[in-house]
CSV table of C-alpha atoms and ligand atoms in Angstrom, one decimal:
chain,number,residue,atom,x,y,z
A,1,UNK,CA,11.2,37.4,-0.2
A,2,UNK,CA,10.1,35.8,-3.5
A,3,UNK,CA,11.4,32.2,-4.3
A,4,UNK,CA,13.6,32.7,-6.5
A,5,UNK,CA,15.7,34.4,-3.5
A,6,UNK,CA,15.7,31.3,-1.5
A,7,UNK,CA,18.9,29.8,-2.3
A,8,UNK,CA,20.1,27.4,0.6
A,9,UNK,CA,16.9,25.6,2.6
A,10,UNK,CA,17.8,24.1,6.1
A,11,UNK,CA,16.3,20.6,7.5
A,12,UNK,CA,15.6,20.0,10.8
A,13,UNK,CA,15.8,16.3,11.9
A,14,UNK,CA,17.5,13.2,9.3
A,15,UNK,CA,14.7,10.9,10.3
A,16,UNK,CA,12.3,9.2,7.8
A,17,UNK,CA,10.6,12.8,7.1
A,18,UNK,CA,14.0,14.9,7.6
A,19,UNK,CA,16.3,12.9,5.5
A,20,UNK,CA,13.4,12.6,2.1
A,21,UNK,CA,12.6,16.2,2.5
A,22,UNK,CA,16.3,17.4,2.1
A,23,UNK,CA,16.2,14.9,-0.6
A,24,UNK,CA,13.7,16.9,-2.6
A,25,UNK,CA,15.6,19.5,-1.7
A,26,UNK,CA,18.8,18.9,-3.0
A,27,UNK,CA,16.7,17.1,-6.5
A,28,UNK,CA,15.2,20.5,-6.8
A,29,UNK,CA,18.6,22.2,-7.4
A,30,UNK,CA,19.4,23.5,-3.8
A,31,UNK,CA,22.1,23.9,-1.3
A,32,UNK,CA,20.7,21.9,1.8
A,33,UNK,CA,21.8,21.9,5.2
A,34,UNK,CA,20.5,18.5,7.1
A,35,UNK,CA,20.7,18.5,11.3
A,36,UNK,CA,20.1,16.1,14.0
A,37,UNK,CA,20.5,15.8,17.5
A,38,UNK,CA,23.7,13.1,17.1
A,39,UNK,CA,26.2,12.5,14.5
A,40,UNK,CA,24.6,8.8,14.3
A,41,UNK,CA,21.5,10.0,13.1
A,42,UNK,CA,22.9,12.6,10.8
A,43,UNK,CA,25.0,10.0,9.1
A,44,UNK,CA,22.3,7.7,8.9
A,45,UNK,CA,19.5,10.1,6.9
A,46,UNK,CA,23.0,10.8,4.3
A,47,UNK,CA,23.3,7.4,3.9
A,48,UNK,CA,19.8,6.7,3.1
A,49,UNK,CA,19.7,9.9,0.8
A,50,UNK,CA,22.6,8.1,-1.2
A,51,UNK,CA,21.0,4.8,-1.4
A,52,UNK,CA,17.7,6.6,-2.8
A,53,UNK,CA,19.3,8.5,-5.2
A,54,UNK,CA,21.1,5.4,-6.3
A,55,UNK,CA,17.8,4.2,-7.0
A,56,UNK,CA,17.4,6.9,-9.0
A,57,UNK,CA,20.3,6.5,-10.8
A,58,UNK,CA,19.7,3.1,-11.5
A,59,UNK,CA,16.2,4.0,-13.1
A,60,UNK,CA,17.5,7.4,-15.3
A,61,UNK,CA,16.1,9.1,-13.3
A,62,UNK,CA,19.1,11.2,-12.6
A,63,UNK,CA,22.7,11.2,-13.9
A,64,UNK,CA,25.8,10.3,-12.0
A,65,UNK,CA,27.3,13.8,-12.0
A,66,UNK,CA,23.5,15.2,-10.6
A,67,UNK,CA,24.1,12.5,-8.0
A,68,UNK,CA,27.5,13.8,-7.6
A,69,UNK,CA,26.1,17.3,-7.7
A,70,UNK,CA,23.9,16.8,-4.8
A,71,UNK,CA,25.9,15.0,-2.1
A,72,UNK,CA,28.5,18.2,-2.9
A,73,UNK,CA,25.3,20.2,-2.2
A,74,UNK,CA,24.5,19.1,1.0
A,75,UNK,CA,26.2,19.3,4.4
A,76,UNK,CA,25.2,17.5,7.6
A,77,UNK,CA,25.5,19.5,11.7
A,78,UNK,CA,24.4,18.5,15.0
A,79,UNK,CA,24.2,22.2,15.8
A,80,UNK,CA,21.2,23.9,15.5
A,81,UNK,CA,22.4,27.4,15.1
A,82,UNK,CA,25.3,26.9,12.6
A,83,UNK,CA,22.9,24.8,10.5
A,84,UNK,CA,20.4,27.7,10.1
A,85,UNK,CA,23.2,30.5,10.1
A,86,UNK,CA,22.7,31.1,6.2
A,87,UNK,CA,19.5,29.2,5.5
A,88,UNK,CA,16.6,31.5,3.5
A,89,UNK,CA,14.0,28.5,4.5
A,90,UNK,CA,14.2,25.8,7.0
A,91,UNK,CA,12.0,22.8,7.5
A,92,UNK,CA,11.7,21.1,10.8
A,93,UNK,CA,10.5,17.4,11.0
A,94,UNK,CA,11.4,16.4,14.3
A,95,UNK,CA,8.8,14.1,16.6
A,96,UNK,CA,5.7,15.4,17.1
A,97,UNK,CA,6.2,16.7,20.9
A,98,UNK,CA,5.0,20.2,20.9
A,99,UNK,CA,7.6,21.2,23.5
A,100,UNK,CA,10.2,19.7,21.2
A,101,UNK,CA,8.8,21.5,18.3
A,102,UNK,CA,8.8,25.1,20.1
A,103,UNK,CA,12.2,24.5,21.6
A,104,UNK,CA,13.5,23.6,18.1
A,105,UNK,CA,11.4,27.3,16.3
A,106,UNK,CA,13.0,28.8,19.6
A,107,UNK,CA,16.8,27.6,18.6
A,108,UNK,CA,16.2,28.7,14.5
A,109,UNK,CA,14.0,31.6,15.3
A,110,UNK,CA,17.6,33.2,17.3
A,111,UNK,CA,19.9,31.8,15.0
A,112,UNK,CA,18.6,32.2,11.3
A,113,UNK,CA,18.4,35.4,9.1
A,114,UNK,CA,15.7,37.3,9.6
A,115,UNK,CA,14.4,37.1,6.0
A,116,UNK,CA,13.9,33.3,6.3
A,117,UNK,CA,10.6,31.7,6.5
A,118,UNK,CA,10.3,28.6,9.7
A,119,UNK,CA,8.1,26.2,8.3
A,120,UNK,CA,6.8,23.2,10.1
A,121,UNK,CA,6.5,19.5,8.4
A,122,UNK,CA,3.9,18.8,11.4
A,123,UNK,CA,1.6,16.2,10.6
A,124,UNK,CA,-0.7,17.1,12.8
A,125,UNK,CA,-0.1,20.4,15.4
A,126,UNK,CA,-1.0,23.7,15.4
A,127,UNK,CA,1.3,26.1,13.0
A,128,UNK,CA,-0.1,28.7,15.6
A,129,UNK,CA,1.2,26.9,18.8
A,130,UNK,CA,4.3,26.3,17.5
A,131,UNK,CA,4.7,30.1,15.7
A,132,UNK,CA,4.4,31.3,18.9
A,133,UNK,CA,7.5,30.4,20.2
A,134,UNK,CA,9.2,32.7,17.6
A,135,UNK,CA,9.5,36.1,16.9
A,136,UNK,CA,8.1,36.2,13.4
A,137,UNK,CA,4.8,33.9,13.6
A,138,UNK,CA,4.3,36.1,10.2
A,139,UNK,CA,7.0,33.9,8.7
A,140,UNK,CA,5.9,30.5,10.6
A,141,UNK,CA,4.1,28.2,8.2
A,142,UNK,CA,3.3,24.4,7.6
A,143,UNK,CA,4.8,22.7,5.1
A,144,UNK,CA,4.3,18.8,5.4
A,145,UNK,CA,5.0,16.2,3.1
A,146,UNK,CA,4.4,12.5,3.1
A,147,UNK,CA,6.1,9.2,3.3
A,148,UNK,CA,8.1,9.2,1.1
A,149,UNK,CA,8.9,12.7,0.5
A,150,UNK,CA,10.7,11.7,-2.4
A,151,UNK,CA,7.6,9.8,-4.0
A,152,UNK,CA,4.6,11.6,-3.1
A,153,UNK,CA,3.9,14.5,-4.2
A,154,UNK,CA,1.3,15.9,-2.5
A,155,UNK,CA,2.2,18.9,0.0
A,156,UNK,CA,0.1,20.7,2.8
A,157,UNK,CA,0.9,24.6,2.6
A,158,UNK,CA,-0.7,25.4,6.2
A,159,UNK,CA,-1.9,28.9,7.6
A,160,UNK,CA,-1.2,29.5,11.0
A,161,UNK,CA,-2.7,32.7,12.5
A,162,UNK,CA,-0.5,34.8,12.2
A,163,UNK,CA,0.6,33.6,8.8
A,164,UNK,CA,1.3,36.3,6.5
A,165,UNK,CA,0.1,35.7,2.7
A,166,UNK,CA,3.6,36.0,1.5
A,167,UNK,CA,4.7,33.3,3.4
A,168,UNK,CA,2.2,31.3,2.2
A,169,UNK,CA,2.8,31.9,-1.6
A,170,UNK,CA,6.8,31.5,-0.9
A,171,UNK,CA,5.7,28.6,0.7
A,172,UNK,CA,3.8,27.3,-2.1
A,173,UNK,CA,5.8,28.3,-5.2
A,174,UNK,CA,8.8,26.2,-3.1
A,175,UNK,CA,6.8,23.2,-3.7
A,176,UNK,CA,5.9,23.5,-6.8
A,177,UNK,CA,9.8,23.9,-7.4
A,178,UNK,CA,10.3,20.9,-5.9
A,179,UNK,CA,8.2,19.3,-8.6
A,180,UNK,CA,5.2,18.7,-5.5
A,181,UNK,CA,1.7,19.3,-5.5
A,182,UNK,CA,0.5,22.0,-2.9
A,183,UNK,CA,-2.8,22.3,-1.9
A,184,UNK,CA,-3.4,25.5,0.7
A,185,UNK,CA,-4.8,24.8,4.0
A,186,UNK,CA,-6.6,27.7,4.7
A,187,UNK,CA,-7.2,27.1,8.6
A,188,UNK,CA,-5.3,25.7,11.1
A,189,UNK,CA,-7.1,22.4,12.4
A,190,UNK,CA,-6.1,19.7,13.5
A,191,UNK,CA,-4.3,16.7,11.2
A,192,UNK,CA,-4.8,19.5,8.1
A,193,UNK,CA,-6.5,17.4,5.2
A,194,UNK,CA,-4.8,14.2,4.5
A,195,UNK,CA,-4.5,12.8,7.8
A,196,UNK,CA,-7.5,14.4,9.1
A,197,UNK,CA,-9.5,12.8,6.5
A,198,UNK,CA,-7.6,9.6,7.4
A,199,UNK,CA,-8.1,9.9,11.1
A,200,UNK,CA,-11.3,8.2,11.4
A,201,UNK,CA,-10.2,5.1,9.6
A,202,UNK,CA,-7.4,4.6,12.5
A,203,UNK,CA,-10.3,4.2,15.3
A,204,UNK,CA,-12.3,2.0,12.5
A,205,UNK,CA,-8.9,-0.6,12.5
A,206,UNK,CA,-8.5,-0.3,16.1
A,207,UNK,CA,-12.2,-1.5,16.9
A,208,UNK,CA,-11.8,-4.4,13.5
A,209,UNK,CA,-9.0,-5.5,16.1
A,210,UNK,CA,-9.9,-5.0,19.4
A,211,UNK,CA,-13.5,-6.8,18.9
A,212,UNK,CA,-11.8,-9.7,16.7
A,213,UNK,CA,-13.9,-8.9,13.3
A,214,UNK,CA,-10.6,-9.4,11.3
A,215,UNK,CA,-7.0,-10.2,11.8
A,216,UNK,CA,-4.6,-7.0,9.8
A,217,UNK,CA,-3.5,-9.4,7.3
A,218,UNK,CA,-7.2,-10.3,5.9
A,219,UNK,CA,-8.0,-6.6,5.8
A,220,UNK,CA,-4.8,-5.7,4.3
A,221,UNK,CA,-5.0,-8.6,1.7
A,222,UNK,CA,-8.3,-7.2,0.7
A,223,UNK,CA,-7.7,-3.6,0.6
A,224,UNK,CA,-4.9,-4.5,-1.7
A,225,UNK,CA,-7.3,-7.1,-4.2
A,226,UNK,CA,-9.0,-4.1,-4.5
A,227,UNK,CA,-6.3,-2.0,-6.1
A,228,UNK,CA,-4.1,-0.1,-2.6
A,229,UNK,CA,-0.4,-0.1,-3.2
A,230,UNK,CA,-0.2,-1.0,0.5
A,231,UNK,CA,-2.6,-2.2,3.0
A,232,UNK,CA,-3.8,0.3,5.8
A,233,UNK,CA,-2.1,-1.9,8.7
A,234,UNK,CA,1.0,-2.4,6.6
A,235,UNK,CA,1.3,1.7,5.8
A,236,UNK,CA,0.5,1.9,9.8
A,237,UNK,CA,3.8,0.2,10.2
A,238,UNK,CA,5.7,1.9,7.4
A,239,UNK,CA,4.9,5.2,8.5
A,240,UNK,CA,5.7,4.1,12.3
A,241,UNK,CA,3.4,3.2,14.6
A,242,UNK,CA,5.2,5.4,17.0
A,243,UNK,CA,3.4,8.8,14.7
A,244,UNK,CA,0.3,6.6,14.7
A,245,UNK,CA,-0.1,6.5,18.6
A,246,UNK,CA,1.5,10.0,18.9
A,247,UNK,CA,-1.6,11.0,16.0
A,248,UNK,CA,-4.1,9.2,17.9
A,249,UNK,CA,-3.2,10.6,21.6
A,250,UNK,CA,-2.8,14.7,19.6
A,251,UNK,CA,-6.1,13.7,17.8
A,252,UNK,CA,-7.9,12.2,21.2
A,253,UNK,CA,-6.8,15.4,23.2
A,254,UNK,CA,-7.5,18.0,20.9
A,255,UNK,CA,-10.7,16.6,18.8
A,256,UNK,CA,-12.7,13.5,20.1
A,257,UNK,CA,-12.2,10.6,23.0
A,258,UNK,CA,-13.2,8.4,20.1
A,259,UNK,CA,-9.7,9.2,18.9
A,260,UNK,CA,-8.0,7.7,22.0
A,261,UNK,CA,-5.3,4.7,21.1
A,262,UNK,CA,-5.8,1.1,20.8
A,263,UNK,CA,-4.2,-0.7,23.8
A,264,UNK,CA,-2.9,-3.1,21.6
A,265,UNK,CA,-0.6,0.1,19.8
A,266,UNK,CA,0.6,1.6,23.1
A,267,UNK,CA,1.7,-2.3,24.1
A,268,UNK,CA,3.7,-2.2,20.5
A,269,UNK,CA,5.0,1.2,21.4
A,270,UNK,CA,6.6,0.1,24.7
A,271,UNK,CA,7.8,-3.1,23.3
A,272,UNK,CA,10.2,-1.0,21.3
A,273,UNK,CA,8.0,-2.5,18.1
A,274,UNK,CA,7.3,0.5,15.9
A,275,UNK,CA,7.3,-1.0,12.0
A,276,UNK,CA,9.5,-0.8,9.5
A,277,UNK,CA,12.3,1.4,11.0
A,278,UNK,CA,12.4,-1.4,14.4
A,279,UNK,CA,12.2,-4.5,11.6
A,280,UNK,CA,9.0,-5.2,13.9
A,281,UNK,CA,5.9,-4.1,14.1
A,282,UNK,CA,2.2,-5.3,13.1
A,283,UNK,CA,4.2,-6.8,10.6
A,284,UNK,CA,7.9,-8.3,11.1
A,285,UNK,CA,10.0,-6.2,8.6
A,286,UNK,CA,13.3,-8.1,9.3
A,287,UNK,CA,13.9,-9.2,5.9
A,288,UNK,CA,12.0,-6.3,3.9
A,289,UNK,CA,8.5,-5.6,3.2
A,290,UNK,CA,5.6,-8.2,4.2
A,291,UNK,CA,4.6,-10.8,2.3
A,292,UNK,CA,0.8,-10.1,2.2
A,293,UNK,CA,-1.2,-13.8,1.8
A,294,UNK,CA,-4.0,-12.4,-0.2
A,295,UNK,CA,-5.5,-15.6,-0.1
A,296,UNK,CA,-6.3,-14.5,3.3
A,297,UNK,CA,-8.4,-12.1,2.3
A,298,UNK,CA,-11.8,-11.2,4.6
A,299,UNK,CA,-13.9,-11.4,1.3
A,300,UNK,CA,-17.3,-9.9,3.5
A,301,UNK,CA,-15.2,-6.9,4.1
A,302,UNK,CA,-16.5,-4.1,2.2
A,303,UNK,CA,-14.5,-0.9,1.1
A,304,UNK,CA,-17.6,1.3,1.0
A,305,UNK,CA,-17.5,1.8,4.8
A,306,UNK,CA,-13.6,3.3,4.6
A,307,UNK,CA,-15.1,5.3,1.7
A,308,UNK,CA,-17.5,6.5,3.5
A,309,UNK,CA,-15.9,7.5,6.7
A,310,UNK,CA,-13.5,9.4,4.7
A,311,UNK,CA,-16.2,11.2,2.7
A,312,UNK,CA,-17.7,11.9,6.1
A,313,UNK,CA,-14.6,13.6,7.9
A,314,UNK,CA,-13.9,15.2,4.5
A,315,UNK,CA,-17.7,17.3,4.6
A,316,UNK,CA,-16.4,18.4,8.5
A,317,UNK,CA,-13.5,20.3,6.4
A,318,UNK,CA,-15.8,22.1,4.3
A,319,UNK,CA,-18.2,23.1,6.9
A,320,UNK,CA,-15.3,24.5,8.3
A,321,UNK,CA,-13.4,26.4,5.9
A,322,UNK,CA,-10.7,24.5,6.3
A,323,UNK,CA,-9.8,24.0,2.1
A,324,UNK,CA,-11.3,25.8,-0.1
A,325,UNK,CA,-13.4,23.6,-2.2
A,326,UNK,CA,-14.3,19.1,-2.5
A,327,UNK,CA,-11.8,19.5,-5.9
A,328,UNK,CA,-8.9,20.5,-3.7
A,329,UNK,CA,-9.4,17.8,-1.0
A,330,UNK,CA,-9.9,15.2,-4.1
A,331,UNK,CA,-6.7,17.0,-5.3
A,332,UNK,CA,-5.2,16.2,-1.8
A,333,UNK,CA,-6.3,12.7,-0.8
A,334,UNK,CA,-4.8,11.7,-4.1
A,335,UNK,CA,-1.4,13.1,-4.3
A,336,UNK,CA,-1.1,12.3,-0.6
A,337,UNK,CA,-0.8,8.6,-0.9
A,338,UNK,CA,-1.6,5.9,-3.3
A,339,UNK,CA,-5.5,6.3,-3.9
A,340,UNK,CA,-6.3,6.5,-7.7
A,341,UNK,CA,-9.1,8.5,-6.8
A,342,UNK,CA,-10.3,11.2,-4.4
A,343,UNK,CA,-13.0,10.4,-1.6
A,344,UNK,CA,-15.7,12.9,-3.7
A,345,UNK,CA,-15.2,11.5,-7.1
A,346,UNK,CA,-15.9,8.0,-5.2
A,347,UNK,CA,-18.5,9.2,-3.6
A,348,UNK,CA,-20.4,10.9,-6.6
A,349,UNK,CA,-20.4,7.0,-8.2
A,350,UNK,CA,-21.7,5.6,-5.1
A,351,UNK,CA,-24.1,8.3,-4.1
A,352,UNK,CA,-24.1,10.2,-0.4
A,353,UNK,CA,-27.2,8.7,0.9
A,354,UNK,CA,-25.8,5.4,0.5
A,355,UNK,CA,-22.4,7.1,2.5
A,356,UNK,CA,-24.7,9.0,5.0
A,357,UNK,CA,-26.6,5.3,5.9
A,358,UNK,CA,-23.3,3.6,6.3
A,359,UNK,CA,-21.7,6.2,8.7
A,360,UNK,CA,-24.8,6.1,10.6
A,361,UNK,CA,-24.7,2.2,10.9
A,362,UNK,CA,-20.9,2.4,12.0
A,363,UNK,CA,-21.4,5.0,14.8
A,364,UNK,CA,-23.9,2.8,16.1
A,365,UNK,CA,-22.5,-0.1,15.9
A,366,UNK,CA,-19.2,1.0,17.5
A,367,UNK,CA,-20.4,3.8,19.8
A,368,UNK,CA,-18.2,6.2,17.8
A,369,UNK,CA,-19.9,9.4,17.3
A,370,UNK,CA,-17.3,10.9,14.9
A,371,UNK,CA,-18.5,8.3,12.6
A,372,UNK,CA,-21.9,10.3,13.1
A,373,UNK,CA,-23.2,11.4,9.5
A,374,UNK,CA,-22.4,15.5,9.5
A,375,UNK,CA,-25.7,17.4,7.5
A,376,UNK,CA,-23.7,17.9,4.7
A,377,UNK,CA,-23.7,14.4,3.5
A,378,UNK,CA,-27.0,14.2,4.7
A,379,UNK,CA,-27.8,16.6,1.9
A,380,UNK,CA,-25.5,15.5,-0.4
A,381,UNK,CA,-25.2,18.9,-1.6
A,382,UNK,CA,-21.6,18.7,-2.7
B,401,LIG,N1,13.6,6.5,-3.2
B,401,LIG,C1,13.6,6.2,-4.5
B,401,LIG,N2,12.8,5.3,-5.0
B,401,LIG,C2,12.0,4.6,-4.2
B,401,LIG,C3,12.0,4.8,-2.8
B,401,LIG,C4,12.9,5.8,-2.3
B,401,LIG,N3,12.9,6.1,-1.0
B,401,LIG,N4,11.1,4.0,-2.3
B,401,LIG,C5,10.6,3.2,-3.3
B,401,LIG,N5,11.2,3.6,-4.4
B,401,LIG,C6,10.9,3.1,-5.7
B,401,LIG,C7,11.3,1.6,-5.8
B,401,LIG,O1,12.6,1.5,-6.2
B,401,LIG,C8,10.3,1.1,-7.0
B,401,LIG,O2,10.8,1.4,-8.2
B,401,LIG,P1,10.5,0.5,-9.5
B,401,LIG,O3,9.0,0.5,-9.6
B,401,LIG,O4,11.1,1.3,-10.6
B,401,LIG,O5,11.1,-0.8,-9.2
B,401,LIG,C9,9.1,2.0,-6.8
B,401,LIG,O6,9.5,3.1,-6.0
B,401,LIG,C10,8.0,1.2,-6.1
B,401,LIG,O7,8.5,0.7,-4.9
B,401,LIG,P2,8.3,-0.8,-4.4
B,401,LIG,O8,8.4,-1.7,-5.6
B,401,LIG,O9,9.2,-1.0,-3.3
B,401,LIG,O10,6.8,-0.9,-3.8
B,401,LIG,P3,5.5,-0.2,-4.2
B,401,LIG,O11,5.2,-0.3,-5.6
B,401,LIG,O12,4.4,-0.7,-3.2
B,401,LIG,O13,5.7,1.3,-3.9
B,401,LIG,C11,5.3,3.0,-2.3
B,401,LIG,C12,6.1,1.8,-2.6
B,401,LIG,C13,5.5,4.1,-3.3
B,401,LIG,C14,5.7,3.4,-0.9
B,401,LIG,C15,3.7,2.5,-2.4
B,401,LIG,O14,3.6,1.4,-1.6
B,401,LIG,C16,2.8,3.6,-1.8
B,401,LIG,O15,2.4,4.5,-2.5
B,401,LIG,N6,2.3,3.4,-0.6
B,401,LIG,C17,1.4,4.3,0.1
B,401,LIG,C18,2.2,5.4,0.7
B,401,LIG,C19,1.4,6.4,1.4
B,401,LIG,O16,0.2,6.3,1.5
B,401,LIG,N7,2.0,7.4,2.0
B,401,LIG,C20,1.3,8.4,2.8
B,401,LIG,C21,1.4,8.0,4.2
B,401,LIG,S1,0.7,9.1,5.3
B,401,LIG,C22,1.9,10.3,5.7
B,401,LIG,O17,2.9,10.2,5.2
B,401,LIG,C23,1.4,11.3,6.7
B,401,LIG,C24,2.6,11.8,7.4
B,401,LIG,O18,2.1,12.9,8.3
B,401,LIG,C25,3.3,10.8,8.3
C-alpha cells in the first residue's frame, strides 16, 4: 500500500489524544472514523473537534465550508468492528494498559481490511508487545503524536520488530500529509525519544517536591521567565497526571526503580485529581488555565541541570541505536513541545563537561543513578 491509497483512517478512542488526532485527520483531507467505548465520550471528542476548528475558523485558518467539509467527513461508533470495517489506517489512543491495548489490536486486527496498517499512538509501550496480539505485526507500527495533536507537530514513526519497512514509510509519508514532522524511531525502547528524553526530569520534580527544595509554582514561574510556553508542573497537569503516573509506573517496571512515582501523584490519582480534564490537579483548572505568579519565581533555580539531564538520557539513545543521529533527536525534542531549541544545540553552547559534572552532582545528591553521566557525554564526542 502507498499513501496515496489510504483514503479513510480510523481512530481509536475520542479522548484528549483520540479526538486531536482525528482532527489532523479530517484537516489533512480525510474520511475519519472516531470510536469510543460510550456514546458520551464519542460525543464529547466531536464536540471538542468543533470547538477547535472554530478556533480555527476564527483565526483563517480554515474556511467555513472546510469546517463544514470536515464534520461531513467524519462519523462517530461505539463499535469497534463497524468502525474499522473500511478503514486503510487506524490509530489507537486508548489508556496506556497493555491488556487494553492488545484487546483493542485484537478487535481491529479481526475486523479491518487486510491491507490496512494498525498503528499505535503509545506514548510509551512496546509496538512489539502490542503487534503481537495481531496477525500482521508486519503492518503494526507506532505512530504517536503530542498534546495537542492539532498544534504540535512533531510525530514518533516507531519500529516494532516485526515492522515491515513499508509500513514504516506509509507510516511516515501519512504524517508528513498531515502537515507533521516525523522523525523514525529506529528501535523499539521504552518512551521512544520525546518522552524518554523527558523521563528523567519527572523523578528530578518529584524529588524538588518530596524533599521541599521548591513549591511547583516557583519552578514553573521560573521555567517560564526563562522563555517555556508552560511550566513543567503545569504541562504535568495538562497532559494528565493520570499518563504521568501511568509513565512513571511503565517506566519504573521496565527501565529503572529510580522511575517509581511520587507518593504525592498516586494520592492525586486516587483523589480523582488528574489536571486539566478533572478542573483539578497540581493546579486548580476550574476556571481555565493557571495563573502563574512569576513573582514567585525560585530565582537560585538553575535550568542547566534540566538541560543537562535531558542531554544525558538523550546520549543513552545514541548508544543505543535508538534514532539515527543528535540532529534528529534535536529535530524531535523541538517539534515535540515548546522548546526553541534541541537538548544538543543547548548543549554545544554550554559545553558537555560542564553537563557531565552536573549529572554527576545530581545523582549523588539524589541517590538517582539514571542521572549517572553515560561515557558519551563524558567524551563529549557528539
Ligand atoms: N485547537 C486550535 N487552536 C488551539 C488549541 C486547539 N486545541 N489549543 C490552543 N490553541 C490556540 C489558541 O487559540 C491560541 O491562539 P492565538 O495565539 O491565535 O490566540 C494559541 O493556540 C495559543 O494558545 P494559548 O494562548 O491558549 O496558550 P499558549 O500560547 O501557552 O499555547 C500551547 C498553548 C500550544 C499548548 C503551549 O502552551 C505549548 O506549546 N505548551 C507545551 C505543550 C507540550 O509540551 N506538549 C507536549 C506534551 S508531552 C506529550 O504530549 C507526550 C504524550 O505522549 C502524552
Amino acid at each position: 500500500m502507498k499513501v496515496e491509497d489510504i483514503k479513510k483512517i480510523a481512530v481509536m478512542g475520542a479522548g484528549d489524544m483520540g479526538h486531536g488526532i482525528a482532527e489532523v485527520a479530517l484537516l489533512a483531507g480525510y474520511k475519519v472514523t472516531m470510536r469510543d467505548i460510550e456514546q458520551r465520550f464519542v460525543d464529547r471528542g466531536l464536540s471538542r473537534i468543533k470547538e477547535s476548528l472554530e478556533k480555527l475558523l476564527e483565526k483563517q485558518k480554515i474556511t467555513e465550508d472546510n469546517k463544514k467539509a470536515m464534520l461531513a467527513n467524519i462519523e462517530t461508533f461505539v463499535d469497534i468492528a463497524e468502525s474499522v470495517t473500511d478503514a486503510d489506517f487506524v490509530i489507537e489512543a486508548v489508556p496506556e494498559v497493555m491488556d487494553l491495548k492488545k484487546q483493542v489490536f485484537q478487535a481491529i486486527d479481526a475486523a479491518a481490511p487486510r491491507h490496512a496498517i494498525l498503528a499505535s499512538n503509545t506514548s510509551n509501550m512496546s509496538v512489539t508487545e502490542i503487534a503481537s496480539a495481531t496477525k500482521r505485526p508486519e503492518q503494526v507500527v507506532g505512530m504517536h503524536f503530542f498534546n495537542p495533536a492539532v498544534l504540535m507537530k512533531l510525530v514518533e514513526v516507531i519500529k516494532g520488530e516485526k515492522t515491515s519497512e513499508a509500513t514504516m514509510q506509509v507510516t511516515y509519508d501519512l504524517a508528513l500529509k498531515m502537515n507533521k514532522v516525523p522523525v523514525r524511531v529506529e528501535k523499539d525502547s521504552i518512551g521512544f525519544v520525546y518522552n524518554r528524553i523527558n523521563a528523567p526530569t519527572a523523578i528530578l520534580l518529584r524529588h524538588i517536591v518530596e524533599k521541599g527544595i521548591a513549591a511547583p509554582e516557583e519552578i514553573d514561574a521560573k521555567m517560564k521567565k526563562v522563555g517555556m510556553p508552560m511550566g513543567p508542573y503545569e504541562l504535568m497537569d495538562y497532559v494528565g497526571l493520570d499518563v504521568a503516573y501511568h509513565s512513571a509506573c511503565y517506566f519504573a517496571d521496565k527501565l529503572s526503580r529510580d522511575y517509581e512515582p511520587a507518593n504525592w501523584l498516586k494520592a492525586k490519582i486516587d483523589a480523582g485529581e488528574l489536571g486539566k480534564k478533572t478542573g483539578k490537579g497540581i493546579y486548580d483548572w476550574s476556571k481555565g488555565r493557571p495563573e502563574i505568579d512569576l513573582s514567585r519565581a525560585k530565582e537560585d533555580f538553575d535550568p542547566t541541570v534540566l538541560i543537562a539531564i535531558q542531554v544525558n538520557e538523550a546520549t543513552k539513545l545514541l548508544e543505543g541505536g535508538v534514532v539515527e543521529s543528535a540532529d534528529e533527536i534535536d529535530k524531535a525534542m523541538i517539534n515535540g513541545g515548546g522548546a526553541g531549541f534541541g537538548p544538543f544545540q543547548l548543549a554545544k553552547g554550554i559545553g558537555y563537561d560542564k553537563l557531565a559534572k552536573i549529572c554527576d552532582e545530581l545523582a549523588q545528591k539524589f541517590s538517582v543513578k539514571v542521572f549517572e553521566p553515560t561515557e558519551t557525554l563524558k567524551k563529549g564526542n557528539i
